Coordinates of C-alpha atoms (C1' of nucleotides) and ligand atoms in Angstrom, one line a residue:
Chain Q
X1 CA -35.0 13.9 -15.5
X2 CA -36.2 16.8 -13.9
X3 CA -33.9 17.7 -10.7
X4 CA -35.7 17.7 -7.4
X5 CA -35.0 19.5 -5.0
X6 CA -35.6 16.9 -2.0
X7 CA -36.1 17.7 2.0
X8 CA -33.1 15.7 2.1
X9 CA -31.2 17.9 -0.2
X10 CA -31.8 20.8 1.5
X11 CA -30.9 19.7 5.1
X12 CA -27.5 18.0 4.0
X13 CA -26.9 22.1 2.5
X14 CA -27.9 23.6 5.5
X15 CA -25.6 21.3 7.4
X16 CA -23.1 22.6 5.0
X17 CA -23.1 26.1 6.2
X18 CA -23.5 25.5 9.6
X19 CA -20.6 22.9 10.1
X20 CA -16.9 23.7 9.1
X21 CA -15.4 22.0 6.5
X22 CA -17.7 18.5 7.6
X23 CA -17.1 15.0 6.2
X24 CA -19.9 13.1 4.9
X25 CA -20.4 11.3 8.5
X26 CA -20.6 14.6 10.2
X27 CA -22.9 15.7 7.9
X28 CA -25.0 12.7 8.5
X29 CA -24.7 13.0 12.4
X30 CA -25.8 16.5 12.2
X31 CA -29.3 15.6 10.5
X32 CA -30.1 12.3 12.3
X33 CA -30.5 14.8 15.2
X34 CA -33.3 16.6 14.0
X35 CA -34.0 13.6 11.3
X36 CA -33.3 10.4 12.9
X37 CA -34.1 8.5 9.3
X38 CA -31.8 10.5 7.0
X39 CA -29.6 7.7 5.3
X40 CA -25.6 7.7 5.6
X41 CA -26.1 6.8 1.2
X42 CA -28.7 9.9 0.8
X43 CA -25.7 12.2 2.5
X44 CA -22.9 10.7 0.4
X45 CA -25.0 10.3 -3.0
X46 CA -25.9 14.1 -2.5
X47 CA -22.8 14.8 -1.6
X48 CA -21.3 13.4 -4.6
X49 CA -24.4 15.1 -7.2
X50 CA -23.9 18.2 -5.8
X51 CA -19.4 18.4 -5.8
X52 CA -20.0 17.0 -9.3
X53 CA -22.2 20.0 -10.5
X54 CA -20.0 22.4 -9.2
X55 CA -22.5 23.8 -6.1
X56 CA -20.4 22.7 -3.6
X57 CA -16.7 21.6 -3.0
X58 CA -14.8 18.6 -2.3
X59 CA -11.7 18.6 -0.3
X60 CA -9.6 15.4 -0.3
X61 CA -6.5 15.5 2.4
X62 CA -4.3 13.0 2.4
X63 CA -5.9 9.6 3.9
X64 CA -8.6 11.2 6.0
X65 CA -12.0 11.2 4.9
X66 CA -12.9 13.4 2.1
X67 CA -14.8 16.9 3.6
X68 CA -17.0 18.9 1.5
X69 CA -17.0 23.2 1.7
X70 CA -20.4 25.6 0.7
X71 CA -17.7 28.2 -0.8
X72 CA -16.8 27.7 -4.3
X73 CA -14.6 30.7 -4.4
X74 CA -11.1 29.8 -4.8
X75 CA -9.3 29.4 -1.9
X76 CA -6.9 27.6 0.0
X77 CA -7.2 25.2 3.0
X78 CA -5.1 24.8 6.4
X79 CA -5.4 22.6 8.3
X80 CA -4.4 22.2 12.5
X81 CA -2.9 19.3 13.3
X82 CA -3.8 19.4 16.7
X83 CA -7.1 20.7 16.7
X84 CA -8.1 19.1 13.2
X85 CA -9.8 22.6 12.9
X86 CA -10.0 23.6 9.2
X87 CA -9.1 27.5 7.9
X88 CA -9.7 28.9 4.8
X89 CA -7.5 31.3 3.1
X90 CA -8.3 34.0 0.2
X91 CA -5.7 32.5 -3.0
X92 CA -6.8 35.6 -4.6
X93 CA -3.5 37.1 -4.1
X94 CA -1.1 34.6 -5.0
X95 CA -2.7 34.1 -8.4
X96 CA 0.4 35.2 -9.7
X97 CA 2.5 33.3 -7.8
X98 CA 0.2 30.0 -8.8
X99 CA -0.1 30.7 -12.3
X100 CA 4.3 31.0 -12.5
X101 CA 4.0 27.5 -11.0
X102 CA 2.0 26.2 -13.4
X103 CA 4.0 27.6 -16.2
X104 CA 7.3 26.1 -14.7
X105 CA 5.7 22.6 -14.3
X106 CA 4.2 22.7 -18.0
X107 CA 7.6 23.9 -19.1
X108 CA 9.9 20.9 -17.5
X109 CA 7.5 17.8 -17.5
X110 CA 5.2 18.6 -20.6
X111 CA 2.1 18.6 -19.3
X112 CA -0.1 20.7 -19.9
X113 CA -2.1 21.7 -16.2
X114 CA -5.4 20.9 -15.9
X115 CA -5.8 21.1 -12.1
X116 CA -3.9 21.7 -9.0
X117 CA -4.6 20.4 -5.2
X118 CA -2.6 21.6 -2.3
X119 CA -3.4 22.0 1.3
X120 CA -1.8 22.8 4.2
X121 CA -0.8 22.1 7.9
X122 CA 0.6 23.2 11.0
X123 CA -0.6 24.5 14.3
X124 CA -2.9 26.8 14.8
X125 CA -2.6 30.0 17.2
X126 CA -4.8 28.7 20.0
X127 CA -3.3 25.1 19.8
X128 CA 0.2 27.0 20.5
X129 CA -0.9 28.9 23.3
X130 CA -1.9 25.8 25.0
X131 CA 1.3 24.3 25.0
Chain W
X1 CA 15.4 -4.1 17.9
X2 CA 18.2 -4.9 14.9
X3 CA 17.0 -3.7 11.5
X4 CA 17.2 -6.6 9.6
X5 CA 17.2 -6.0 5.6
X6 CA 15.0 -9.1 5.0
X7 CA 15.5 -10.4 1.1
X8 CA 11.6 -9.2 0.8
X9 CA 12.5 -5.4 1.7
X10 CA 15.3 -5.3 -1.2
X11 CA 13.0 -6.7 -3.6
X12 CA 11.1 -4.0 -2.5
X13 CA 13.4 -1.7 -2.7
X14 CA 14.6 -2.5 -6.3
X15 CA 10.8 -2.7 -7.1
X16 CA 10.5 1.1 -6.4
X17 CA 13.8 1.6 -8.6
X18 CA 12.0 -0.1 -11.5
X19 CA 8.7 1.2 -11.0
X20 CA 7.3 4.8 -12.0
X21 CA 5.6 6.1 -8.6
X22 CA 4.2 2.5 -8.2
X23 CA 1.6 2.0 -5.6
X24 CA 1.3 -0.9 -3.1
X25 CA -0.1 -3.5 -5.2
X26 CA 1.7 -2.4 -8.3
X27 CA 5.1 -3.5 -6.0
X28 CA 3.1 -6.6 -5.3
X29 CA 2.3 -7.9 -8.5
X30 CA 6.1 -6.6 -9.8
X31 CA 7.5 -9.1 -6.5
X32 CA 5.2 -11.8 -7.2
X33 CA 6.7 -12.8 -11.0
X34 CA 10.0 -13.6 -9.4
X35 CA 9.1 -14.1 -5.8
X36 CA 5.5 -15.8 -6.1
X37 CA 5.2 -16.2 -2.1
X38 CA 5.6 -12.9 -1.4
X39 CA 3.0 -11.1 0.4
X40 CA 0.5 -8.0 0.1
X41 CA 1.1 -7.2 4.1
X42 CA 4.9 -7.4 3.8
X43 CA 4.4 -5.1 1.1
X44 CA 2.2 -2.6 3.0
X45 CA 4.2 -2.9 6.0
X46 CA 7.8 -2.2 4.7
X47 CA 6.7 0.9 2.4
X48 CA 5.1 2.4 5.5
X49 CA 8.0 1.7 7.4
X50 CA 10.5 2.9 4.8
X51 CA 8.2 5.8 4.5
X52 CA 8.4 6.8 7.8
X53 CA 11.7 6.3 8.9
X54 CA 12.4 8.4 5.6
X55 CA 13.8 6.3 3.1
X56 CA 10.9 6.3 0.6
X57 CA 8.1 8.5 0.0
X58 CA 4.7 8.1 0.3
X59 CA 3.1 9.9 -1.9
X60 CA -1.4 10.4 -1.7
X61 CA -3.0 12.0 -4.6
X62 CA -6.6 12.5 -4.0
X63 CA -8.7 9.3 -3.4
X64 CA -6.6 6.8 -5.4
X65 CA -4.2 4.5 -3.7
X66 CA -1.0 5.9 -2.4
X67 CA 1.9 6.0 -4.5
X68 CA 5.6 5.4 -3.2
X69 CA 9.1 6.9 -4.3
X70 CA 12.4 6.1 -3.9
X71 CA 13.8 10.0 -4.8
X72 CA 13.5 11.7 -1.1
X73 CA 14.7 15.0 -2.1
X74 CA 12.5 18.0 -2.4
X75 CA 10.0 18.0 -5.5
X76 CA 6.6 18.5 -7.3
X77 CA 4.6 15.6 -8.7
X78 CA 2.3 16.0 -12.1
X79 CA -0.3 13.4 -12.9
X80 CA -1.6 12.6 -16.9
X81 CA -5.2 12.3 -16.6
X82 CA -5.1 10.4 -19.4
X83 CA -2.6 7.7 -19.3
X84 CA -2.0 8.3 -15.4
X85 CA 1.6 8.7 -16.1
X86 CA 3.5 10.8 -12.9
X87 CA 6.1 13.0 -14.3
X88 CA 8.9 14.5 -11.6
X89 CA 9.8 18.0 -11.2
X90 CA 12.5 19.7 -9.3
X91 CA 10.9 22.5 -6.7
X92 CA 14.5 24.0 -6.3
X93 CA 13.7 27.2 -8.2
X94 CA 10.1 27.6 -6.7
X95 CA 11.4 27.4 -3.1
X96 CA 11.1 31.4 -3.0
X97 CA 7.8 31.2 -4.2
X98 CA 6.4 28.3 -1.6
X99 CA 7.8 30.0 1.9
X100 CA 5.9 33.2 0.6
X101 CA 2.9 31.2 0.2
X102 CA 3.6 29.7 3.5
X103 CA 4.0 33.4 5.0
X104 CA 0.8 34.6 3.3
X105 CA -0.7 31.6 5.0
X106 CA 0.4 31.9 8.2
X107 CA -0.4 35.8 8.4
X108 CA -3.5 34.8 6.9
X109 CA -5.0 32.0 9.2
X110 CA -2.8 32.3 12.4
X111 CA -1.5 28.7 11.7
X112 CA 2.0 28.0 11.9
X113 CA 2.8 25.9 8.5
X114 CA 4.6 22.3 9.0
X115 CA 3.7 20.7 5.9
X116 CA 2.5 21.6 2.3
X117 CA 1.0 18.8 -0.1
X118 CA 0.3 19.8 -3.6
X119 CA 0.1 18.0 -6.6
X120 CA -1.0 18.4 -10.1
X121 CA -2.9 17.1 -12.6
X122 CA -3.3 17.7 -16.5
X123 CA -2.6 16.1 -20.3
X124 CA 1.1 15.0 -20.8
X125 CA 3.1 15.8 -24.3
X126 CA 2.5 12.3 -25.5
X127 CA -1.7 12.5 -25.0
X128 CA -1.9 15.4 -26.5
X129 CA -0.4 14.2 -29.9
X130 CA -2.6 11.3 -29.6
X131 CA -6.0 13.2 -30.1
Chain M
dT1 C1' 23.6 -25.5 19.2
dA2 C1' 20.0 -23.1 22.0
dT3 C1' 17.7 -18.9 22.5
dC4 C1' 15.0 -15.1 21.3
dA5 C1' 13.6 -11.1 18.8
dA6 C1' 12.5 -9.6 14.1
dT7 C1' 10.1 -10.6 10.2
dT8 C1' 7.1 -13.1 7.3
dA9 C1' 2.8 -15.3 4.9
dG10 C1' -1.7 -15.6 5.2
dT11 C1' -5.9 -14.1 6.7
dA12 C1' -9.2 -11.3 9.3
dA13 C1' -10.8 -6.9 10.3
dT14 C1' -11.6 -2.0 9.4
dA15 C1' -12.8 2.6 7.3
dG16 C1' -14.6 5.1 3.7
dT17 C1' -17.3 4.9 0.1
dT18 C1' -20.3 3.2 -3.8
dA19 C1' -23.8 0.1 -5.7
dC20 C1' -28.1 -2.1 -5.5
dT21 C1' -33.1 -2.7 -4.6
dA22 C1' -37.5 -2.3 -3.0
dT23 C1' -40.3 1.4 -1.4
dT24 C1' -41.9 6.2 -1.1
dA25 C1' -42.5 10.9 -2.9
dT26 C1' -43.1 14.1 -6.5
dT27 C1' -44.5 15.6 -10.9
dA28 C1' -46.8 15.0 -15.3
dT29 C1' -50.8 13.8 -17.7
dA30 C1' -55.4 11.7 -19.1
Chain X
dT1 C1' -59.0 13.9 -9.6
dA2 C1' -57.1 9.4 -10.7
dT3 C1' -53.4 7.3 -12.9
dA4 C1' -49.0 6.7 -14.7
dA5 C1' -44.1 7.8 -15.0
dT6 C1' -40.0 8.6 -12.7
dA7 C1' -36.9 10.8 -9.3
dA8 C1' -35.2 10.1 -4.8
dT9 C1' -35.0 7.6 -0.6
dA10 C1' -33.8 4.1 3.3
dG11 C1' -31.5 0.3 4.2
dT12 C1' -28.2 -2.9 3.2
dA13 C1' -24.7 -5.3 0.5
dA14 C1' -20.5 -4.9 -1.8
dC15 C1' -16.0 -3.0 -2.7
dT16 C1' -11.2 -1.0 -2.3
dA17 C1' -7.4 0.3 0.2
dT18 C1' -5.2 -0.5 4.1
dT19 C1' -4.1 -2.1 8.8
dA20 C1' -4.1 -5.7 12.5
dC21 C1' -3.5 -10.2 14.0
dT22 C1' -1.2 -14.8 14.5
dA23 C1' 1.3 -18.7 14.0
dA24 C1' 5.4 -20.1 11.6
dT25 C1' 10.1 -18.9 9.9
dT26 C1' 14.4 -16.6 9.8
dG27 C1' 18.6 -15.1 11.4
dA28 C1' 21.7 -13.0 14.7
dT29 C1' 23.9 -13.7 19.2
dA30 C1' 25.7 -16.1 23.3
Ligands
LIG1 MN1 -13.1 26.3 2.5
LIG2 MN1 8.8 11.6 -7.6
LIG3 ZN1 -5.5 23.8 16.6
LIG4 ZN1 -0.5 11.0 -20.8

DNA sequence: TATCAATTAGTAATAGTTACTATTATTATA
DNA sequence: TATAATAATAGTAACTATTACTAATTGATA
């Protein structure tokens, strides 16, 4: 079971970092323009190995197809609702701020916090200059 | 354009009173032991209706089916990962703490902030004692 | 009672994603 | 190097959650 490191691999990463915040179809649309054959299954499969391992990340919003980010860093995601255009934000600084959050919720429902997903919406500063 | 409360939408209605965050089908199958005829579409319909004209909640955690609720006002949902129980909190006393976020957010990526999801996930009281 | 819009049941269609399978590519080994 | 073992792929089928469609039903109104 030794892990290889596939052609395929390696382009759906370098997709990765060139596109923002892409879901799996843009991903695959990316490729198939410099490698027509590249399967829409190879892209989602990888996609899947690789959020599962921890080298990249998944970002599920809502009902929209799930997109997938090179940082693993912990941050925070904003999204324009006009634009669809996807921002990241440092969390580094309200770790505080999270971490009280937790506490609360483990203090009035009992669990104990394992995880936590938010993201965010609004317009973005171009989007408002438009209109 | 009269609203009509059909029989079908208070059944639904009182379903979501029963129910514990139920999703869609959840509803359904509740409906279907007194009201065998009932069906998924009505359902799906009238909780995205009611969610949108504000009466309910629709509530989308991750990649699972949506959840619905009938408590409208402000708060914080926490998922067992292990029975898949969703517990309520009250957000009252963190509303300080969210619009800073917010803030930090908007200072941070230029985007005006509409709308915040979060939700959290983790191993409720009763789990824990099990193992 | 006749009319007409709102709503329904039932089913078809869609989007996103995962599963399957035969084939190809890569690595290990004799 | 030739052969065997197995990881990964392309292509397609299947699946789940949800929405769209349509003919029939319901119920309010004149
Ligand atoms: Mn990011
Ligand atoms: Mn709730
Ligand atoms: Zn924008
Ligand atoms: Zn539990």
């Amino acid at each position: 079971m030794v892990k290889r490191y596939s052609a395929q691999k390696m382009m759906i990463k370098d997709a990765l970092m060139r596109l923002n915040h892409p879901t799996a179809s843009e991903v695959y649309e990316y490729i198939r323009k410099s490698y027509p054959n590249i399967s829409l299954g190879t892209v989602y499969r990888n996609l899947g190995l690789m959020a599962e391992s921890g080298e990249i990340l998944r970002i599920s919003m809502g009902n929209s197809p799930d997109r997938f980010d090179v940082s693993t860093n912990d941050h925070l995601h904003v999204m324009c609702r006009e634009c669809g255009q996807v921002f990241d934000a440092d969390s580094h600084k309200l770790e505080n701020m999270l971490k009280e959050i937790d506490e609360f919720l483990e203090e009035s429902t009992g669990v104990h916090i394992e995880d936590r997903t938010m993201y965010f919406s609004g317009i973005c500063s171009s989007c408002r200059e438009k209109s």
